mmCIF file of C-alpha atoms in Angstrom:
data_model
loop_
_atom_site.group_PDB
_atom_site.id
_atom_site.type_symbol
_atom_site.label_atom_id
_atom_site.label_comp_id
_atom_site.label_asym_id
_atom_site.label_seq_id
_atom_site.Cartn_x
_atom_site.Cartn_y
_atom_site.Cartn_z
ATOM 1 C CA MET H 1 -9.476 -14.675 -3.157
ATOM 2 C CA VAL H 2 -5.835 -15.704 -4.517
ATOM 3 C CA ILE H 3 -3.852 -15.699 -1.238
ATOM 4 C CA ASN H 4 -0.145 -16.420 -2.133
ATOM 5 C CA GLY H 5 1.061 -15.379 0.882
ATOM 6 C CA PHE H 6 0.731 -15.551 4.455
ATOM 7 C CA GLN H 7 2.488 -13.956 7.605
ATOM 8 C CA LYS H 8 2.111 -14.950 10.005
ATOM 9 C CA LEU H 9 3.353 -12.463 13.109
ATOM 10 C CA THR H 10 3.887 -8.902 12.206
ATOM 11 C CA LEU H 11 5.404 -5.539 14.828
ATOM 12 C CA LEU H 12 5.616 -3.028 10.926
ATOM 13 C CA ASP H 13 2.912 -3.757 8.689
ATOM 14 C CA TYR H 14 1.080 -2.278 10.949
ATOM 15 C CA PRO H 15 1.208 0.933 12.671
ATOM 16 C CA GLY H 16 0.867 0.423 16.213
ATOM 17 C CA ARG H 17 -0.843 -2.979 17.259
ATOM 18 C CA VAL H 18 0.816 -6.771 16.707
ATOM 19 C CA ALA H 19 -1.082 -8.047 13.440
ATOM 20 C CA CYS H 20 -0.608 -10.117 11.176
ATOM 21 C CA THR H 21 0.185 -10.150 6.620
ATOM 22 C CA ILE H 22 -1.748 -11.285 3.965
ATOM 23 C CA PHE H 23 -1.020 -11.627 0.226
ATOM 24 C CA THR H 24 -2.865 -11.427 -2.309
ATOM 25 C CA ALA H 25 -2.582 -12.149 -5.647
ATOM 26 C CA GLY H 26 -2.904 -10.338 -9.449
ATOM 27 C CA CYS H 27 -2.094 -6.673 -8.988
ATOM 28 C CA ASN H 28 -3.621 -4.071 -11.931
ATOM 29 C CA MET H 29 0.253 -2.169 -12.491
ATOM 30 C CA ARG H 30 3.453 -3.191 -12.908
ATOM 31 C CA CYS H 31 6.147 -1.162 -11.138
ATOM 32 C CA PRO H 32 8.927 -2.254 -11.846
ATOM 33 C CA PHE H 33 10.892 -1.170 -7.846
ATOM 34 C CA CYS H 34 7.643 -3.811 -7.487
ATOM 35 C CA HIS H 35 9.384 -6.255 -4.686
ATOM 36 C CA ASN H 36 6.380 -8.950 -5.028
ATOM 37 C CA ALA H 37 6.650 -10.504 -8.682
ATOM 38 C CA SER H 38 5.823 -12.830 -7.807
ATOM 39 C CA LEU H 39 2.312 -12.104 -7.012
ATOM 40 C CA VAL H 40 2.466 -10.386 -9.868
ATOM 41 C CA THR H 41 3.556 -11.412 -12.699
ATOM 42 C CA HIS H 42 4.031 -15.664 -12.045
ATOM 43 C CA ILE H 43 1.551 -15.627 -9.672
ATOM 44 C CA ASP H 44 2.198 -19.623 -8.041
ATOM 45 C CA SER H 45 -0.922 -21.333 -7.703
ATOM 46 C CA ASP H 46 -0.023 -24.066 -6.040
ATOM 47 C CA ASN H 47 1.273 -22.299 -3.248
ATOM 48 C CA THR H 48 -2.266 -20.792 -2.152
ATOM 49 C CA PHE H 49 -3.617 -20.386 0.957
ATOM 50 C CA SER H 50 -7.867 -20.566 1.657
ATOM 51 C CA THR H 51 -9.303 -18.405 3.716
ATOM 52 C CA GLU H 52 -10.871 -21.212 5.671
ATOM 53 C CA GLU H 53 -6.789 -21.668 6.772
ATOM 54 C CA ILE H 54 -6.202 -17.980 7.235
ATOM 55 C CA LEU H 55 -10.037 -16.901 9.271
ATOM 56 C CA ASP H 56 -8.908 -21.258 11.241
ATOM 57 C CA TYR H 57 -5.771 -19.367 12.488
ATOM 58 C CA LEU H 58 -7.073 -16.084 13.252
ATOM 59 C CA LYS H 59 -9.791 -17.956 15.549
ATOM 60 C CA LYS H 60 -6.784 -18.998 17.758
ATOM 61 C CA ARG H 61 -5.189 -15.692 17.932
ATOM 62 C CA GLN H 62 -7.722 -14.082 18.752
ATOM 63 C CA GLY H 63 -7.053 -12.158 21.960
ATOM 64 C CA ILE H 64 -3.209 -11.900 20.440
ATOM 65 C CA LEU H 65 -3.004 -10.260 17.660
ATOM 66 C CA GLU H 66 -4.602 -6.935 17.216
ATOM 67 C CA GLY H 67 -5.270 -6.872 13.913
ATOM 68 C CA VAL H 68 -4.832 -7.791 10.288
ATOM 69 C CA CYS H 69 -3.285 -6.012 6.662
ATOM 70 C CA ILE H 70 -4.284 -7.337 3.821
ATOM 71 C CA THR H 71 -1.545 -6.898 1.510
ATOM 72 C CA GLY H 72 -0.490 -7.571 -2.379
ATOM 73 C CA GLY H 73 -0.597 -7.523 -5.105
ATOM 74 C CA GLU H 74 -3.910 -5.147 -5.222
ATOM 75 C CA PRO H 75 -5.994 -5.929 -2.878
ATOM 76 C CA LEU H 76 -9.015 -4.964 -4.715
ATOM 77 C CA LEU H 77 -8.669 -6.514 -7.408
ATOM 78 C CA GLN H 78 -9.880 -10.044 -5.264
ATOM 79 C CA PRO H 79 -13.752 -9.990 -5.598
ATOM 80 C CA ASP H 80 -14.738 -11.221 -2.855
ATOM 81 C CA ILE H 81 -12.888 -8.951 -0.620
ATOM 82 C CA LYS H 82 -16.171 -7.730 0.700
ATOM 83 C CA GLU H 83 -16.835 -10.356 2.191
ATOM 84 C CA PHE H 84 -13.257 -11.411 3.775
ATOM 85 C CA ILE H 85 -12.251 -8.612 5.738
ATOM 86 C CA THR H 86 -16.450 -8.920 6.884
ATOM 87 C CA GLU H 87 -15.510 -11.858 8.076
ATOM 88 C CA ILE H 88 -12.569 -10.620 10.289
ATOM 89 C CA LYS H 89 -14.357 -7.962 11.273
ATOM 90 C CA ASN H 90 -16.736 -10.263 12.613
ATOM 91 C CA LEU H 91 -14.324 -11.381 15.174
ATOM 92 C CA GLY H 92 -12.959 -7.929 16.327
ATOM 93 C CA TYR H 93 -9.766 -7.582 14.334
ATOM 94 C CA SER H 94 -9.004 -4.616 12.653
ATOM 95 C CA VAL H 95 -8.600 -4.528 9.393
ATOM 96 C CA LYS H 96 -5.428 -2.463 7.475
ATOM 97 C CA LEU H 97 -5.774 -1.544 3.770
ATOM 98 C CA ASP H 98 -3.181 -1.545 1.315
ATOM 99 C CA THR H 99 -3.558 -0.187 -2.485
ATOM 100 C CA ASN H 100 -1.862 1.880 -5.346
ATOM 101 C CA GLY H 101 -5.677 3.907 -5.605
ATOM 102 C CA THR H 102 -7.414 2.348 -8.780
ATOM 103 C CA PHE H 103 -10.521 1.089 -7.364
ATOM 104 C CA PRO H 104 -11.932 4.230 -5.575
ATOM 105 C CA GLU H 105 -15.414 3.119 -5.267
ATOM 106 C CA LYS H 106 -13.947 -0.043 -3.925
ATOM 107 C CA LEU H 107 -12.422 1.782 -1.114
ATOM 108 C CA LYS H 108 -15.426 3.678 -1.006
ATOM 109 C CA GLU H 109 -17.176 0.970 0.119
ATOM 110 C CA LEU H 110 -15.064 -0.236 2.836
ATOM 111 C CA VAL H 111 -14.367 2.225 4.188
ATOM 112 C CA ASN H 112 -17.897 3.380 4.639
ATOM 113 C CA GLU H 113 -19.355 -0.158 5.385
ATOM 114 C CA GLY H 114 -16.619 0.055 7.703
ATOM 115 C CA LEU H 115 -14.146 -2.727 6.931
ATOM 116 C CA VAL H 116 -11.436 -1.072 7.130
ATOM 117 C CA ASP H 117 -9.721 1.267 10.301
ATOM 118 C CA TYR H 118 -6.046 2.008 8.103
ATOM 119 C CA VAL H 119 -5.197 2.544 4.887
ATOM 120 C CA ALA H 120 -2.212 2.986 3.521
ATOM 121 C CA MET H 121 -2.273 3.903 -0.108
ATOM 122 C CA ASP H 122 0.946 4.355 -3.017
ATOM 123 C CA ILE H 123 1.559 7.254 -4.446
ATOM 124 C CA LYS H 124 3.436 5.820 -7.290
ATOM 125 C CA ASN H 125 5.070 9.675 -8.389
ATOM 126 C CA SER H 126 4.105 12.508 -9.606
ATOM 127 C CA LYS H 127 0.750 13.221 -11.990
ATOM 128 C CA SER H 128 3.453 13.643 -15.416
ATOM 129 C CA LYS H 129 5.503 10.076 -14.302
ATOM 130 C CA TYR H 130 3.060 8.275 -12.941
ATOM 131 C CA LYS H 131 2.284 6.164 -16.259
ATOM 132 C CA GLU H 132 5.861 5.644 -16.618
ATOM 133 C CA THR H 133 6.827 4.712 -12.688
ATOM 134 C CA ALA H 134 3.490 1.653 -13.339
ATOM 135 C CA GLY H 135 5.011 0.603 -15.886
ATOM 136 C CA ILE H 136 1.113 1.440 -17.285
ATOM 137 C CA ASN H 137 0.846 3.269 -20.550
ATOM 138 C CA ASN H 138 -3.218 3.609 -19.874
ATOM 139 C CA LEU H 139 -3.377 4.302 -16.925
ATOM 140 C CA ASP H 140 -6.087 6.208 -15.681
ATOM 141 C CA LEU H 141 -5.014 8.775 -13.241
ATOM 142 C CA SER H 142 -8.173 10.117 -12.694
ATOM 143 C CA LYS H 143 -9.445 6.606 -10.029
ATOM 144 C CA ILE H 144 -6.170 7.319 -8.401
ATOM 145 C CA GLU H 145 -7.158 11.475 -8.261
ATOM 146 C CA GLU H 146 -10.541 9.668 -5.965
ATOM 147 C CA SER H 147 -9.641 7.754 -4.654
ATOM 148 C CA VAL H 148 -7.031 10.670 -3.018
ATOM 149 C CA ASP H 149 -9.649 12.684 -2.325
ATOM 150 C CA PHE H 150 -11.472 10.256 -0.563
ATOM 151 C CA LEU H 151 -8.894 10.438 1.958
ATOM 152 C CA ILE H 152 -7.965 13.607 2.369
ATOM 153 C CA ASN H 153 -12.445 14.559 2.433
ATOM 154 C CA GLY H 154 -13.006 11.142 4.671
ATOM 155 C CA ASN H 155 -12.715 10.524 8.457
ATOM 156 C CA ILE H 156 -10.509 7.485 7.951
ATOM 157 C CA ASP H 157 -7.417 6.665 9.132
ATOM 158 C CA PHE H 158 -4.375 6.217 6.427
ATOM 159 C CA GLU H 159 -1.325 7.701 5.239
ATOM 160 C CA PHE H 160 0.114 8.225 2.210
ATOM 161 C CA ARG H 161 3.113 7.122 1.406
ATOM 162 C CA THR H 162 6.341 7.091 -2.464
ATOM 163 C CA THR H 163 8.790 4.520 -2.575
ATOM 164 C CA ILE H 164 12.567 6.545 -3.778
ATOM 165 C CA VAL H 165 14.140 5.133 -6.451
ATOM 166 C CA ASN H 166 17.252 6.672 -7.391
ATOM 167 C CA GLU H 167 15.978 6.120 -11.657
ATOM 168 C CA PHE H 168 12.796 7.791 -10.677
ATOM 169 C CA HIS H 169 12.299 9.853 -8.549
ATOM 170 C CA THR H 170 13.666 14.087 -7.965
ATOM 171 C CA VAL H 171 13.505 16.377 -5.399
ATOM 172 C CA GLU H 172 10.952 18.281 -7.139
ATOM 173 C CA ASP H 173 8.952 14.790 -7.979
ATOM 174 C CA ILE H 174 8.658 14.982 -4.563
ATOM 175 C CA GLN H 175 7.363 18.499 -4.479
ATOM 176 C CA ASP H 176 4.532 18.301 -6.605
ATOM 177 C CA ILE H 177 3.169 15.127 -4.876
ATOM 178 C CA VAL H 178 3.292 17.109 -1.615
ATOM 179 C CA VAL H 179 1.198 19.772 -3.298
ATOM 180 C CA TRP H 180 -0.758 17.181 -5.374
ATOM 181 C CA ILE H 181 -1.883 15.749 -1.558
ATOM 182 C CA ARG H 182 -2.616 18.987 0.115
ATOM 183 C CA GLY H 183 -4.520 18.282 2.868
ATOM 184 C CA ALA H 184 -2.644 14.886 4.063
ATOM 185 C CA HIS H 185 -1.658 14.600 7.149
ATOM 186 C CA LYS H 186 1.297 11.892 7.106
ATOM 187 C CA TYR H 187 3.723 10.609 4.277
ATOM 188 C CA PHE H 188 6.418 7.930 4.342
ATOM 189 C CA LEU H 189 8.917 7.857 1.741
ATOM 190 C CA GLN H 190 9.457 4.320 1.438
ATOM 191 C CA ASN H 191 13.966 3.324 0.143
ATOM 192 C CA PHE H 192 14.015 1.277 -2.083
ATOM 193 C CA VAL H 193 15.263 -2.202 -1.726
ATOM 194 C CA ASP H 194 16.031 -4.495 -4.130
ATOM 195 C CA SER H 195 14.742 -8.397 -2.384
ATOM 196 C CA GLY H 196 15.594 -9.879 -5.162
ATOM 197 C CA ASP H 197 11.719 -10.873 -6.970
ATOM 198 C CA LEU H 198 12.039 -7.755 -9.366
ATOM 199 C CA ILE H 199 9.582 -6.004 -12.057
ATOM 200 C CA GLY H 200 12.525 -4.613 -13.212
ATOM 201 C CA GLU H 201 16.613 -4.200 -13.781
ATOM 202 C CA CYS H 202 19.450 -2.176 -13.188
ATOM 203 C CA LEU H 203 17.140 0.254 -9.829
ATOM 204 C CA THR H 204 18.771 1.697 -6.806
ATOM 205 C CA PRO H 205 17.726 3.187 -4.003
ATOM 206 C CA ALA H 206 18.619 6.884 -3.634
ATOM 207 C CA THR H 207 21.049 8.198 -1.006
ATOM 208 C CA LEU H 208 19.809 9.282 2.254
ATOM 209 C CA ASP H 209 21.398 12.948 1.712
ATOM 210 C CA THR H 210 18.768 12.901 -0.810
ATOM 211 C CA LEU H 211 16.096 11.469 1.167
ATOM 212 C CA LYS H 212 16.705 13.919 4.151
ATOM 213 C CA GLU H 213 16.303 17.260 1.160
ATOM 214 C CA MET H 214 13.246 15.446 -0.093
ATOM 215 C CA ARG H 215 12.261 15.149 3.512
ATOM 216 C CA GLU H 216 12.635 18.401 4.184
ATOM 217 C CA LYS H 217 11.018 20.019 1.031
ATOM 218 C CA ALA H 218 8.149 16.762 1.812
ATOM 219 C CA THR H 219 7.147 19.385 5.691
ATOM 220 C CA GLU H 220 7.195 22.394 3.573
ATOM 221 C CA ILE H 221 2.753 21.013 3.100
ATOM 222 C CA VAL H 222 3.003 18.266 4.879
ATOM 223 C CA PRO H 223 3.268 18.038 8.608
ATOM 224 C CA ASP H 224 4.810 14.845 9.529
ATOM 225 C CA VAL H 225 6.873 12.758 6.700
ATOM 226 C CA GLN H 226 9.504 10.502 7.197
ATOM 227 C CA ILE H 227 11.237 8.095 6.141
ATOM 228 C CA ARG H 228 11.346 4.387 5.835
ATOM 229 C CA GLY H 229 13.604 1.616 4.756
ATOM 230 C CA VAL H 230 16.426 3.624 6.122
ATOM 231 C CA SER H 231 18.989 1.582 9.008
#
């Protein structure tokens, strides 16, 4: 495991649970609006956390923390992710996995073996604009479609989410997305926030009115649509 970030306490990242968040390094996408560019394009090999360090912390917090969020980057790039999650589960923690959906076989394996309790999958954009939004010209969209289908038709608790960027997303895009993810119960519109650590430049958030219109259109198909990132 290459872990480049560790938040020891979060009340937001894992719905309904007091948790910590682990940030893995490396990603197979190059979304211009990615707010964790330091985990994608210029990984700091001198600023890492060992699995032993993480597990020792979790042992000390048993009975205090309830869950562990694993995000990135793209966590399923890590070759030993299964072994790492197994150790976390053996300590009695629930595990939330964030993923871009490009590794459906790994996702299925972890879920089917009971190693993951909650999945948050990013839907970058409508299918017609996916490659542009993900920053990858040769992106295999069929892998992402496979992950979407698996989650919708499975038994795992999950959410889909889209980071809304003024330069990339329209109301029509959101309408196309919810048609694609029909059958999902939870969909989050996350307004873009400039973290100062981006891959792209000159990007802006959507207006509140636009987000509300997106939500209104989305709820015609997905029952629970919520907006994040707006105070």
